[in-house]
Short mmCIF file of C-alpha atoms in Angstrom, two decimals:
data_model
loop_
_atom_site.label_atom_id
_atom_site.label_comp_id
_atom_site.label_asym_id
_atom_site.label_seq_id
_atom_site.Cartn_x
_atom_site.Cartn_y
_atom_site.Cartn_z
CA UNK A 1 31.27 -35.69 53.51
CA UNK A 2 30.58 -36.00 49.82
CA UNK A 3 27.45 -37.94 49.06
CA UNK A 4 27.41 -39.03 45.44
CA UNK A 5 23.82 -40.09 45.18
CA UNK A 6 22.11 -39.90 41.82
CA UNK A 7 19.23 -37.42 42.03
CA UNK A 8 15.65 -38.53 42.18
CA UNK A 9 14.14 -37.74 38.83
CA UNK A 10 10.57 -36.96 39.74
CA UNK A 11 9.30 -35.75 36.39
CA UNK A 12 6.10 -36.99 34.80
CA UNK A 13 6.02 -40.67 33.87
CA UNK A 14 4.93 -42.15 30.57
CA UNK A 15 1.75 -43.69 31.87
CA UNK A 16 0.43 -44.47 28.39
CA UNK A 17 3.44 -46.50 27.22
CA UNK A 18 5.60 -49.26 28.66
CA UNK A 19 8.77 -47.19 28.36
CA UNK A 20 10.27 -46.50 31.78
CA UNK A 21 11.15 -42.82 31.45
CA UNK A 22 12.74 -42.63 34.91
CA UNK A 23 15.00 -45.56 34.03
CA UNK A 24 16.13 -43.79 30.87
CA UNK A 25 16.95 -40.64 32.82
CA UNK A 26 18.81 -42.65 35.45
CA UNK A 27 20.86 -44.41 32.77
CA UNK A 28 21.74 -41.09 31.14
CA UNK A 29 22.78 -39.57 34.46
CA UNK A 30 24.92 -42.57 35.37
CA UNK A 31 26.43 -43.32 31.95
CA UNK A 32 27.01 -39.77 30.73
CA UNK A 33 27.18 -37.26 33.57
CA UNK A 34 28.57 -39.30 36.46
CA UNK A 35 31.01 -41.27 34.32
CA UNK A 36 32.31 -38.03 32.80
CA UNK A 37 32.86 -36.52 36.26
CA UNK A 38 34.81 -39.48 37.61
CA UNK A 39 36.88 -39.98 34.45
CA UNK A 40 37.99 -36.36 34.65
CA UNK A 41 38.81 -36.41 38.33
CA UNK A 42 40.36 -39.91 38.51
CA UNK A 43 41.54 -40.18 34.93
CA UNK A 44 44.83 -42.02 35.56
CA UNK A 45 43.33 -44.57 37.94
CA UNK A 46 40.32 -45.41 35.77
CA UNK A 47 42.02 -45.36 32.37
CA UNK A 48 45.11 -47.28 33.51
CA UNK A 49 42.91 -50.05 34.87
CA UNK A 50 40.21 -50.08 32.24
CA UNK A 51 41.73 -48.87 28.95
CA UNK A 52 38.54 -48.43 26.88
CA UNK A 53 36.20 -50.84 28.66
CA UNK A 54 33.02 -49.01 29.67
CA UNK A 55 31.83 -51.76 32.03
CA UNK A 56 35.16 -51.50 33.78
CA UNK A 57 34.65 -47.70 34.10
CA UNK A 58 31.38 -48.28 35.91
CA UNK A 59 32.88 -50.95 38.17
CA UNK A 60 35.82 -48.76 39.16
CA UNK A 61 33.56 -45.76 39.78
CA UNK A 62 31.37 -47.81 42.14
CA UNK A 63 34.55 -48.95 43.87
CA UNK A 64 35.86 -45.39 44.18
CA UNK A 65 32.62 -44.25 45.83
CA UNK A 66 33.43 -46.47 48.80
CA UNK A 67 36.73 -44.72 49.51
CA UNK A 68 36.66 -42.17 52.31
CA UNK A 69 39.17 -40.02 50.45
CA UNK A 70 36.76 -39.88 47.52
CA UNK A 71 33.78 -39.17 49.75
CA UNK A 72 35.69 -36.23 51.20
CA UNK A 73 37.09 -35.00 47.87
CA UNK A 74 35.97 -31.34 47.82
CA UNK A 75 37.09 -30.78 44.21
CA UNK A 76 35.05 -33.74 43.03
CA UNK A 77 32.04 -32.54 45.01
CA UNK A 78 32.36 -29.03 43.59
CA UNK A 79 32.51 -30.35 40.03
CA UNK A 80 29.63 -32.70 40.73
CA UNK A 81 27.45 -29.79 41.88
CA UNK A 82 28.43 -27.75 38.83
CA UNK A 83 27.42 -30.54 36.46
CA UNK A 84 24.28 -31.44 38.42
CA UNK A 85 22.28 -28.91 36.43
CA UNK A 86 22.55 -31.34 33.52
CA UNK A 87 20.49 -33.94 35.39
CA UNK A 88 17.18 -32.18 34.81
CA UNK A 89 15.68 -29.51 32.59
CA UNK A 90 14.23 -26.44 34.24
CA UNK A 91 10.48 -26.28 33.66
CA UNK A 92 10.55 -23.00 31.76
CA UNK A 93 13.46 -24.14 29.55
CA UNK A 94 11.85 -27.48 28.72
CA UNK A 95 8.49 -25.85 27.98
CA UNK A 96 10.19 -23.66 25.39
CA UNK A 97 11.87 -26.68 23.81
CA UNK A 98 8.65 -28.71 23.77
CA UNK A 99 6.81 -25.80 22.17
CA UNK A 100 9.47 -25.51 19.46
CA UNK A 101 9.36 -29.27 18.84
CA UNK A 102 5.59 -29.22 18.40
CA UNK A 103 5.91 -26.44 15.83
CA UNK A 104 8.24 -28.61 13.73
CA UNK A 105 5.31 -30.89 12.88
CA UNK A 106 7.50 -33.94 12.32
CA UNK A 107 4.44 -36.21 11.96
CA UNK A 108 6.11 -39.03 13.86
CA UNK A 109 4.20 -42.30 13.54
CA UNK A 110 5.63 -44.09 16.56
CA UNK A 111 7.28 -43.49 19.92
CA UNK A 112 10.95 -42.63 19.37
CA UNK A 113 13.93 -40.58 20.49
CA UNK A 114 14.28 -37.05 19.13
CA UNK A 115 17.56 -35.17 19.64
CA UNK A 116 17.90 -31.39 20.00
CA UNK A 117 20.84 -28.98 19.93
CA UNK A 118 20.71 -25.56 21.55
CA UNK A 119 23.54 -23.61 19.87
CA UNK A 120 23.25 -20.58 22.13
CA UNK A 121 23.85 -22.65 25.26
CA UNK A 122 25.98 -25.32 23.55
CA UNK A 123 23.78 -28.18 24.72
CA UNK A 124 22.74 -31.54 23.31
CA UNK A 125 19.33 -32.62 24.61
CA UNK A 126 17.76 -36.06 24.29
CA UNK A 127 13.98 -36.30 24.32
CA UNK A 128 11.53 -39.14 23.90
CA UNK A 129 8.42 -38.57 21.82
CA UNK A 130 5.41 -40.56 23.05
CA UNK A 131 3.12 -41.25 20.10
CA UNK A 132 0.26 -42.32 22.39
CA UNK A 133 -0.24 -38.84 23.82
CA UNK A 134 1.71 -36.77 21.24
CA UNK A 135 4.06 -35.45 23.92
CA UNK A 136 7.84 -35.02 24.29
CA UNK A 137 9.70 -36.02 27.46
CA UNK A 138 13.11 -34.86 28.61
CA UNK A 139 15.78 -37.56 29.06
CA UNK A 140 19.06 -35.71 29.59
CA UNK A 141 21.45 -33.05 28.33
CA UNK A 142 25.18 -32.58 27.97
CA UNK A 143 27.57 -29.94 26.68
CA UNK A 144 28.77 -29.90 23.08
CA UNK A 145 31.04 -27.72 20.95
CA UNK A 146 29.73 -26.40 17.63
CA UNK A 147 31.12 -24.29 14.78
CA UNK A 148 32.85 -20.99 15.53
CA UNK A 149 33.00 -18.81 12.41
CA UNK A 150 35.05 -16.18 14.24
CA UNK A 151 38.02 -18.55 14.07
CA UNK A 152 38.16 -18.09 10.30
CA UNK A 153 40.88 -15.52 10.93
CA UNK A 154 43.20 -18.40 11.91
CA UNK A 155 42.79 -20.18 8.57
CA UNK A 156 45.68 -20.25 6.13
CA UNK A 157 45.19 -20.69 2.38
CA UNK A 158 44.21 -24.27 1.65
CA UNK A 159 43.15 -25.15 5.20
CA UNK A 160 39.63 -26.13 6.29
CA UNK A 161 37.28 -23.23 6.94
CA UNK A 162 35.26 -22.51 10.08
CA UNK A 163 31.56 -22.63 9.26
CA UNK A 164 28.44 -22.00 11.30
CA UNK A 165 26.73 -25.15 12.51
CA UNK A 166 23.49 -25.07 10.50
CA UNK A 167 20.11 -24.90 12.21
CA UNK A 168 17.08 -26.88 11.09
CA UNK A 169 15.75 -30.44 11.03
CA UNK A 170 18.21 -33.17 10.02
CA UNK A 171 17.88 -36.93 9.52
CA UNK A 172 20.76 -39.33 10.05
CA UNK A 173 22.37 -40.87 7.01
CA UNK A 174 24.96 -43.65 6.85
CA UNK A 175 27.78 -42.82 9.26
CA UNK A 176 31.06 -44.53 10.10
CA UNK A 177 33.39 -45.25 12.99
CA UNK A 178 36.51 -43.36 14.02
CA UNK A 179 39.94 -44.85 13.37
CA UNK A 180 41.11 -43.33 16.64
CA UNK A 181 44.11 -41.53 15.13
CA UNK A 182 45.58 -38.52 16.87
CA UNK A 183 45.98 -35.16 15.15
CA UNK A 184 49.42 -33.75 14.40
CA UNK A 185 49.72 -32.42 17.97
CA UNK A 186 49.58 -36.01 19.29
CA UNK A 187 47.08 -34.81 21.91
CA UNK A 188 43.84 -34.29 20.04
CA UNK A 189 41.52 -37.09 18.94
CA UNK A 190 39.51 -35.23 16.32
CA UNK A 191 36.86 -37.94 16.04
CA UNK A 192 37.28 -39.50 19.45
CA UNK A 193 38.69 -42.86 20.43
CA UNK A 194 38.74 -45.79 18.02
CA UNK A 195 35.34 -47.14 16.96
CA UNK A 196 33.33 -44.13 18.16
CA UNK A 197 30.40 -43.64 15.80
CA UNK A 198 30.30 -40.57 13.58
CA UNK A 199 26.67 -39.59 12.96
CA UNK A 200 26.43 -38.07 9.49
CA UNK A 201 23.62 -35.78 8.30
CA UNK A 202 24.72 -35.01 4.75
CA UNK A 203 25.95 -31.89 2.97
CA UNK A 204 24.17 -28.66 3.88
CA UNK A 205 24.40 -24.97 3.09
CA UNK A 206 25.59 -22.68 5.85
CA UNK A 207 27.66 -19.52 6.26
CA UNK A 208 31.25 -18.53 7.00
CA UNK A 209 33.44 -15.46 6.71
CA UNK A 210 35.50 -14.88 3.59
CA UNK A 211 38.93 -13.81 4.87
CA UNK A 212 40.81 -13.87 1.55
CA UNK A 213 40.73 -11.25 -1.21
CA UNK A 214 40.51 -11.92 -4.97
CA UNK A 215 44.28 -12.42 -5.07
CA UNK A 216 44.06 -15.04 -2.30
CA UNK A 217 45.77 -12.76 0.19
CA UNK A 218 44.69 -13.00 3.83
CA UNK A 219 42.42 -10.20 5.07
CA UNK A 220 43.37 -9.36 8.65
CA UNK A 221 40.99 -6.43 9.08
CA UNK A 222 37.84 -7.98 10.61
CA UNK A 223 35.74 -5.09 9.32
CA UNK A 224 36.50 -6.21 5.76
CA UNK A 225 35.38 -9.80 6.26
CA UNK A 226 32.24 -10.81 4.35
CA UNK A 227 29.70 -13.50 5.15
CA UNK A 228 29.34 -16.00 2.32
CA UNK A 229 27.47 -19.27 1.78
CA UNK A 230 29.39 -22.53 1.72
CA UNK A 231 28.80 -26.29 1.99
CA UNK A 232 29.34 -28.28 5.16
CA UNK A 233 29.46 -32.06 5.50
CA UNK A 234 27.49 -32.01 8.72
CA UNK A 235 28.31 -34.61 11.36
CA UNK A 236 28.06 -35.23 15.10
CA UNK A 237 31.06 -36.97 16.63
CA UNK A 238 33.12 -37.53 19.75
CA UNK A 239 36.15 -35.30 20.31
CA UNK A 240 39.01 -35.26 22.81
CA UNK A 241 41.26 -32.24 23.23
CA UNK A 242 42.38 -29.64 25.75
CA UNK A 243 39.43 -27.42 24.78
CA UNK A 244 36.36 -27.73 27.02
CA UNK A 245 32.89 -28.60 25.85
CA UNK A 246 30.29 -25.88 26.27
CA UNK A 247 32.11 -23.44 23.96
CA UNK A 248 31.79 -23.08 20.17
CA UNK A 249 35.15 -24.06 18.72
CA UNK A 250 34.75 -26.52 15.82
CA UNK A 251 34.89 -26.18 12.04
CA UNK A 252 31.11 -26.60 11.87
CA UNK A 253 30.40 -30.16 12.95
CA UNK A 254 29.20 -30.84 16.49
CA UNK A 255 31.66 -32.30 18.98
CA UNK A 256 30.45 -34.37 21.92
CA UNK A 257 31.95 -35.89 25.03
CA UNK A 258 33.05 -39.51 24.79
CA UNK A 259 30.34 -40.49 27.25
CA UNK A 260 27.54 -38.87 25.26
CA UNK A 261 28.74 -40.46 22.02
CA UNK A 262 28.69 -43.90 23.64
CA UNK A 263 25.21 -43.31 25.02
CA UNK A 264 23.82 -42.22 21.64
CA UNK A 265 25.44 -45.22 19.98
CA UNK A 266 24.49 -48.05 22.32
CA UNK A 267 20.95 -46.81 22.95
CA UNK A 268 20.07 -46.25 19.27
CA UNK A 269 19.26 -42.59 19.92
CA UNK A 270 20.05 -41.74 16.27
CA UNK A 271 20.28 -45.22 14.72
CA UNK A 272 16.75 -45.72 13.36
CA UNK A 273 17.97 -46.07 9.78
CA UNK A 274 20.68 -48.52 10.83
CA UNK A 275 18.39 -51.16 12.32
CA UNK A 276 15.74 -53.48 10.94
CA UNK A 277 14.25 -54.72 14.19
CA UNK A 278 17.35 -55.76 16.10
CA UNK A 279 19.41 -56.47 12.97
CA UNK A 280 22.24 -54.03 12.29
CA UNK A 281 22.22 -52.97 8.63
CA UNK A 282 25.54 -51.16 8.22
CA UNK A 283 27.82 -53.45 6.17
CA UNK A 284 31.01 -51.48 6.73
CA UNK A 285 30.71 -50.45 10.37
CA UNK A 286 30.40 -52.84 13.29
CA UNK A 287 27.29 -52.90 15.46
CA UNK A 288 27.31 -51.04 18.78
CA UNK A 289 27.99 -53.13 21.85
CA UNK A 290 24.86 -54.31 23.70
CA UNK A 291 22.50 -52.04 21.81
CA UNK A 292 19.19 -51.28 23.52
CA UNK A 293 15.94 -49.55 22.66
CA UNK A 294 15.80 -50.65 19.01
CA UNK A 295 12.01 -50.27 19.07
CA UNK A 296 12.20 -46.56 19.92
CA UNK A 297 15.32 -45.69 17.92
CA UNK A 298 15.46 -42.12 16.68
CA UNK A 299 16.57 -40.48 13.43
CA UNK A 300 15.94 -36.74 13.89
CA UNK A 301 18.36 -34.08 15.07
CA UNK A 302 16.82 -30.62 15.41
CA UNK A 303 19.25 -27.73 15.74
CA UNK A 304 18.03 -24.40 17.15
CA UNK A 305 20.09 -21.24 17.13
CA UNK A 306 18.31 -20.18 20.30
CA UNK A 307 15.72 -21.74 22.59
#
């Protein structure tokens, strides 16, 4: 019988602050990982009943757990086990991340969220920096999809290029919300469902392949491609398509699951510059629903090529 019990997260607690680290990890597991699993497996049932209501998702998932057919669903259980590695960070992996974070010397003046991207493993990692003991704590991780410069061979003259997702330390700027429009294939939501927040980090230099000659003719011989520097309007946004997360596939921005985007948005993981206390400052984009953790809102995204 399938037992869908959220794992006990027995990592070190934040004894020197009033932030409940175990609660944060539990919320991430439930809102991001578990919701993603059930929405994939029981997509028609959940979406037909709930449309885009996240509270309804959670209610239907709790209801589904009581069904014997769900408890004995081997495919669901198999997928659950596969994704369970996202619940925690292996000690050796997290130690490497924490070491890299300390070397960044961000000089943070208060407890706050700090987000990390591991391009090699295509992972988005949320951490919480505790100013009282100058230590980072793991909250959760999920798959993403970053830039794939090898796809430049697909580009026709005048189309968008495929650039490398830049590495480094980035601070959020003023973002916006998706209009929820489908791409030309009527299947892909390039920026996710309507009202998903697009976290913007500004224009940055990165690299791509030049696959056109001086006469603007396409170069099909990969050996003749040249790496050049180009500008990327760097953003982090939700994305829905037939392509799985966990593989580099984008034009250079970072794609996330719908569940991760919602979590980042409602928990102020990257909204520090959008709040003054609990007051939402963005004049042209509506406030997230039921926003929490304003006092520990984050603003930094640190992208590593390799952990």
